[in-house]
Amino acid sequence: MIRKYAVSLPLVVASSLPAAVGSASTARAERPVVDAALVVDAALKEALDTMIQDEYESENLYRRVLRDFGEIRPFSNIVWAEQRHSASIAALYRARGLPVPASRFSPEDFPAYGSVREACEAAIEGERENVALYDRYLERPLPDDVRRTFEHNRRASLEHHLPAFRRCVERRR
């Protein structure tokens, strides 16, 4: 059985209805109406949870690198992109009346890399894994807003983050 997480919606109260509306209509109007796109089954909840934590993980990895090596590119740019990615997923939670989970990660959870090149190599692997996770969820049926958000975040990782980290490695050979 799939658990459903329903959105709390306000009820329409009888006093807000026109006086001509009969009791049968009033009873029907007092029942909450939930937009099917906003009902979250266990599979969608898992996708949202996995992807927001993955974005939090990348952000905290990049914060660790910035703490260790200073404001270096591409980390100084991409850390903000990761925040935008997690914020876009957080908006999906809020649209469904769900609490936004806190990050399970902090910069201290990641190793201190011996060089910027090593950090860029680790970031390449992380971005590849991020794209693969998005691919996995994009194969499934998703509400339109979730699909658009996941596609946008995936494209940014594939077309912008990965090339930036590859250039970082090449510059440090």
Short mmCIF file of C-alpha atoms in Angstrom, two decimals:
data_model
loop_
_atom_site.label_atom_id
_atom_site.label_comp_id
_atom_site.label_asym_id
_atom_site.label_seq_id
_atom_site.Cartn_x
_atom_site.Cartn_y
_atom_site.Cartn_z
CA MET A 1 0.00 0.00 0.00
CA ILE A 2 1.30 3.44 -0.90
CA ARG A 3 1.07 6.01 1.84
CA LYS A 4 -0.32 9.35 0.79
CA TYR A 5 0.69 12.70 2.24
CA ALA A 6 -2.21 15.04 1.65
CA VAL A 7 -2.00 18.78 1.67
CA SER A 8 -3.95 20.61 4.36
CA LEU A 9 -6.36 22.91 2.62
CA PRO A 10 -8.82 25.29 4.25
CA LEU A 11 -12.44 24.30 4.13
CA VAL A 12 -14.96 26.48 2.39
CA VAL A 13 -17.32 27.64 5.11
CA ALA A 14 -21.04 27.93 4.51
CA SER A 15 -21.07 31.62 5.44
CA SER A 16 -18.90 32.39 2.43
CA LEU A 17 -21.37 30.81 0.02
CA PRO A 18 -24.29 32.68 -1.52
CA ALA A 19 -27.53 32.38 0.45
CA ALA A 20 -29.26 30.65 -2.47
CA VAL A 21 -27.01 27.59 -2.21
CA GLY A 22 -28.88 24.62 -0.78
CA SER A 23 -27.77 22.33 2.02
CA ALA A 24 -26.58 19.56 -0.34
CA SER A 25 -24.30 22.02 -2.13
CA THR A 26 -23.10 23.40 1.18
CA ALA A 27 -22.18 19.94 2.45
CA ARG A 28 -20.27 19.23 -0.76
CA ALA A 29 -18.46 22.59 -0.59
CA GLU A 30 -17.35 22.01 3.01
CA ARG A 31 -15.33 18.94 2.06
CA PRO A 32 -11.72 19.79 1.22
CA VAL A 33 -10.78 19.44 -2.40
CA VAL A 34 -7.21 18.30 -2.95
CA ASP A 35 -5.54 18.89 -6.29
CA ALA A 36 -4.30 15.46 -7.41
CA ALA A 37 -0.98 17.01 -8.48
CA LEU A 38 -0.37 18.06 -4.88
CA VAL A 39 -0.95 14.63 -3.32
CA VAL A 40 2.40 13.12 -2.45
CA ASP A 41 2.72 9.36 -2.54
CA ALA A 42 5.66 7.55 -0.98
CA ALA A 43 7.57 7.37 -4.30
CA LEU A 44 7.34 11.12 -4.87
CA LYS A 45 8.27 11.83 -1.24
CA GLU A 46 11.33 9.61 -1.66
CA ALA A 47 12.33 11.44 -4.85
CA LEU A 48 11.99 14.85 -3.20
CA ASP A 49 13.85 13.72 -0.08
CA THR A 50 16.67 12.12 -2.06
CA MET A 51 17.17 15.05 -4.39
CA ILE A 52 17.05 17.81 -1.78
CA GLN A 53 19.59 15.91 0.36
CA ASP A 54 21.80 15.38 -2.70
CA GLU A 55 21.75 19.12 -3.40
CA TYR A 56 22.49 19.85 0.28
CA GLU A 57 25.38 17.38 0.13
CA SER A 58 26.95 19.11 -2.89
CA GLU A 59 26.54 22.52 -1.31
CA ASN A 60 28.28 21.41 1.88
CA LEU A 61 31.09 19.66 0.00
CA TYR A 62 31.73 22.89 -1.91
CA ARG A 63 31.58 24.91 1.31
CA ARG A 64 34.28 22.62 2.73
CA VAL A 65 36.49 23.26 -0.29
CA LEU A 66 35.93 27.02 -0.01
CA ARG A 67 36.77 26.92 3.68
CA ASP A 68 39.99 25.00 2.99
CA PHE A 69 41.19 26.84 -0.13
CA GLY A 70 39.45 30.23 -0.03
CA GLU A 71 37.11 31.76 -2.57
CA ILE A 72 38.23 29.77 -5.60
CA ARG A 73 36.35 29.17 -8.80
CA PRO A 74 34.39 27.20 -9.81
CA PHE A 75 33.38 26.34 -6.23
CA SER A 76 32.58 29.93 -5.31
CA ASN A 77 30.07 30.13 -8.17
CA ILE A 78 28.60 26.65 -8.05
CA VAL A 79 27.93 26.67 -4.29
CA TRP A 80 25.27 29.34 -4.99
CA ALA A 81 23.78 27.22 -7.78
CA GLU A 82 23.45 24.31 -5.37
CA GLN A 83 21.57 26.58 -2.97
CA ARG A 84 19.21 27.55 -5.80
CA HIS A 85 18.69 23.87 -6.63
CA SER A 86 17.78 22.96 -3.06
CA ALA A 87 15.57 26.07 -2.82
CA SER A 88 13.69 25.02 -5.96
CA ILE A 89 13.05 21.59 -4.44
CA ALA A 90 12.07 23.19 -1.12
CA ALA A 91 9.42 25.14 -3.04
CA LEU A 92 7.95 21.80 -4.18
CA TYR A 93 7.60 20.74 -0.53
CA ARG A 94 5.94 24.02 0.41
CA ALA A 95 3.52 23.82 -2.53
CA ARG A 96 2.35 20.51 -1.10
CA GLY A 97 2.14 21.69 2.49
CA LEU A 98 5.07 19.51 3.55
CA PRO A 99 7.85 20.59 5.88
CA VAL A 100 11.15 21.18 4.14
CA PRO A 101 13.73 18.76 5.54
CA ALA A 102 16.90 20.15 7.04
CA SER A 103 20.23 19.19 5.56
CA ARG A 104 21.83 16.06 6.98
CA PHE A 105 25.23 17.44 5.92
CA SER A 106 27.74 20.00 7.08
CA PRO A 107 31.13 20.98 5.65
CA GLU A 108 32.81 18.95 8.40
CA ASP A 109 31.34 15.75 6.92
CA PHE A 110 33.77 15.95 4.00
CA PRO A 111 37.49 15.32 3.84
CA ALA A 112 40.06 18.04 3.46
CA TYR A 113 41.42 17.56 -0.04
CA GLY A 114 45.16 17.73 -0.64
CA SER A 115 44.75 20.09 -3.58
CA VAL A 116 42.19 22.05 -5.53
CA ARG A 117 42.60 19.53 -8.33
CA GLU A 118 41.60 16.67 -5.99
CA ALA A 119 38.58 18.68 -4.87
CA CYS A 120 37.57 19.28 -8.50
CA GLU A 121 37.91 15.57 -9.25
CA ALA A 122 35.65 14.76 -6.29
CA ALA A 123 33.17 17.38 -7.49
CA ILE A 124 33.10 15.80 -10.96
CA GLU A 125 32.16 12.47 -9.41
CA GLY A 126 29.51 14.12 -7.25
CA GLU A 127 27.96 15.94 -10.22
CA ARG A 128 27.91 12.70 -12.26
CA GLU A 129 26.09 10.98 -9.41
CA ASN A 130 23.68 13.92 -9.18
CA VAL A 131 22.82 13.66 -12.89
CA ALA A 132 22.34 9.88 -12.55
CA LEU A 133 19.94 10.38 -9.63
CA TYR A 134 17.91 12.90 -11.59
CA ASP A 135 17.87 10.49 -14.56
CA ARG A 136 16.52 7.74 -12.32
CA TYR A 137 13.64 9.87 -11.07
CA LEU A 138 12.90 11.46 -14.45
CA GLU A 139 12.18 7.98 -15.86
CA ARG A 140 9.16 7.82 -13.54
CA PRO A 141 5.83 9.61 -13.77
CA LEU A 142 6.15 12.94 -11.96
CA PRO A 143 3.89 15.95 -11.48
CA ASP A 144 4.72 18.66 -14.02
CA ASP A 145 6.25 21.07 -11.50
CA VAL A 146 8.52 18.35 -10.10
CA ARG A 147 9.55 17.24 -13.59
CA ARG A 148 10.40 20.82 -14.64
CA THR A 149 12.44 21.41 -11.48
CA PHE A 150 14.32 18.12 -11.76
CA GLU A 151 15.03 18.70 -15.48
CA HIS A 152 16.31 22.22 -14.80
CA ASN A 153 18.59 21.11 -11.96
CA ARG A 154 19.87 18.13 -13.98
CA ARG A 155 20.63 20.31 -16.99
CA ALA A 156 22.56 22.80 -14.84
CA SER A 157 24.70 20.01 -13.40
CA LEU A 158 25.32 18.40 -16.79
CA GLU A 159 25.82 21.50 -18.91
CA HIS A 160 27.42 23.92 -16.45
CA HIS A 161 28.80 22.32 -13.30
CA LEU A 162 30.50 19.30 -14.88
CA PRO A 163 32.28 21.34 -17.58
CA ALA A 164 33.43 23.88 -14.98
CA PHE A 165 34.93 21.19 -12.76
CA ARG A 166 36.55 19.48 -15.77
CA ARG A 167 38.18 22.79 -16.72
CA CYS A 168 39.36 23.09 -13.12
CA VAL A 169 41.12 19.72 -13.39
CA GLU A 170 42.63 20.58 -16.78
CA ARG A 171 44.03 23.89 -15.53
CA ARG A 172 45.77 22.12 -12.67
CA ARG A 173 47.53 19.31 -14.58
#
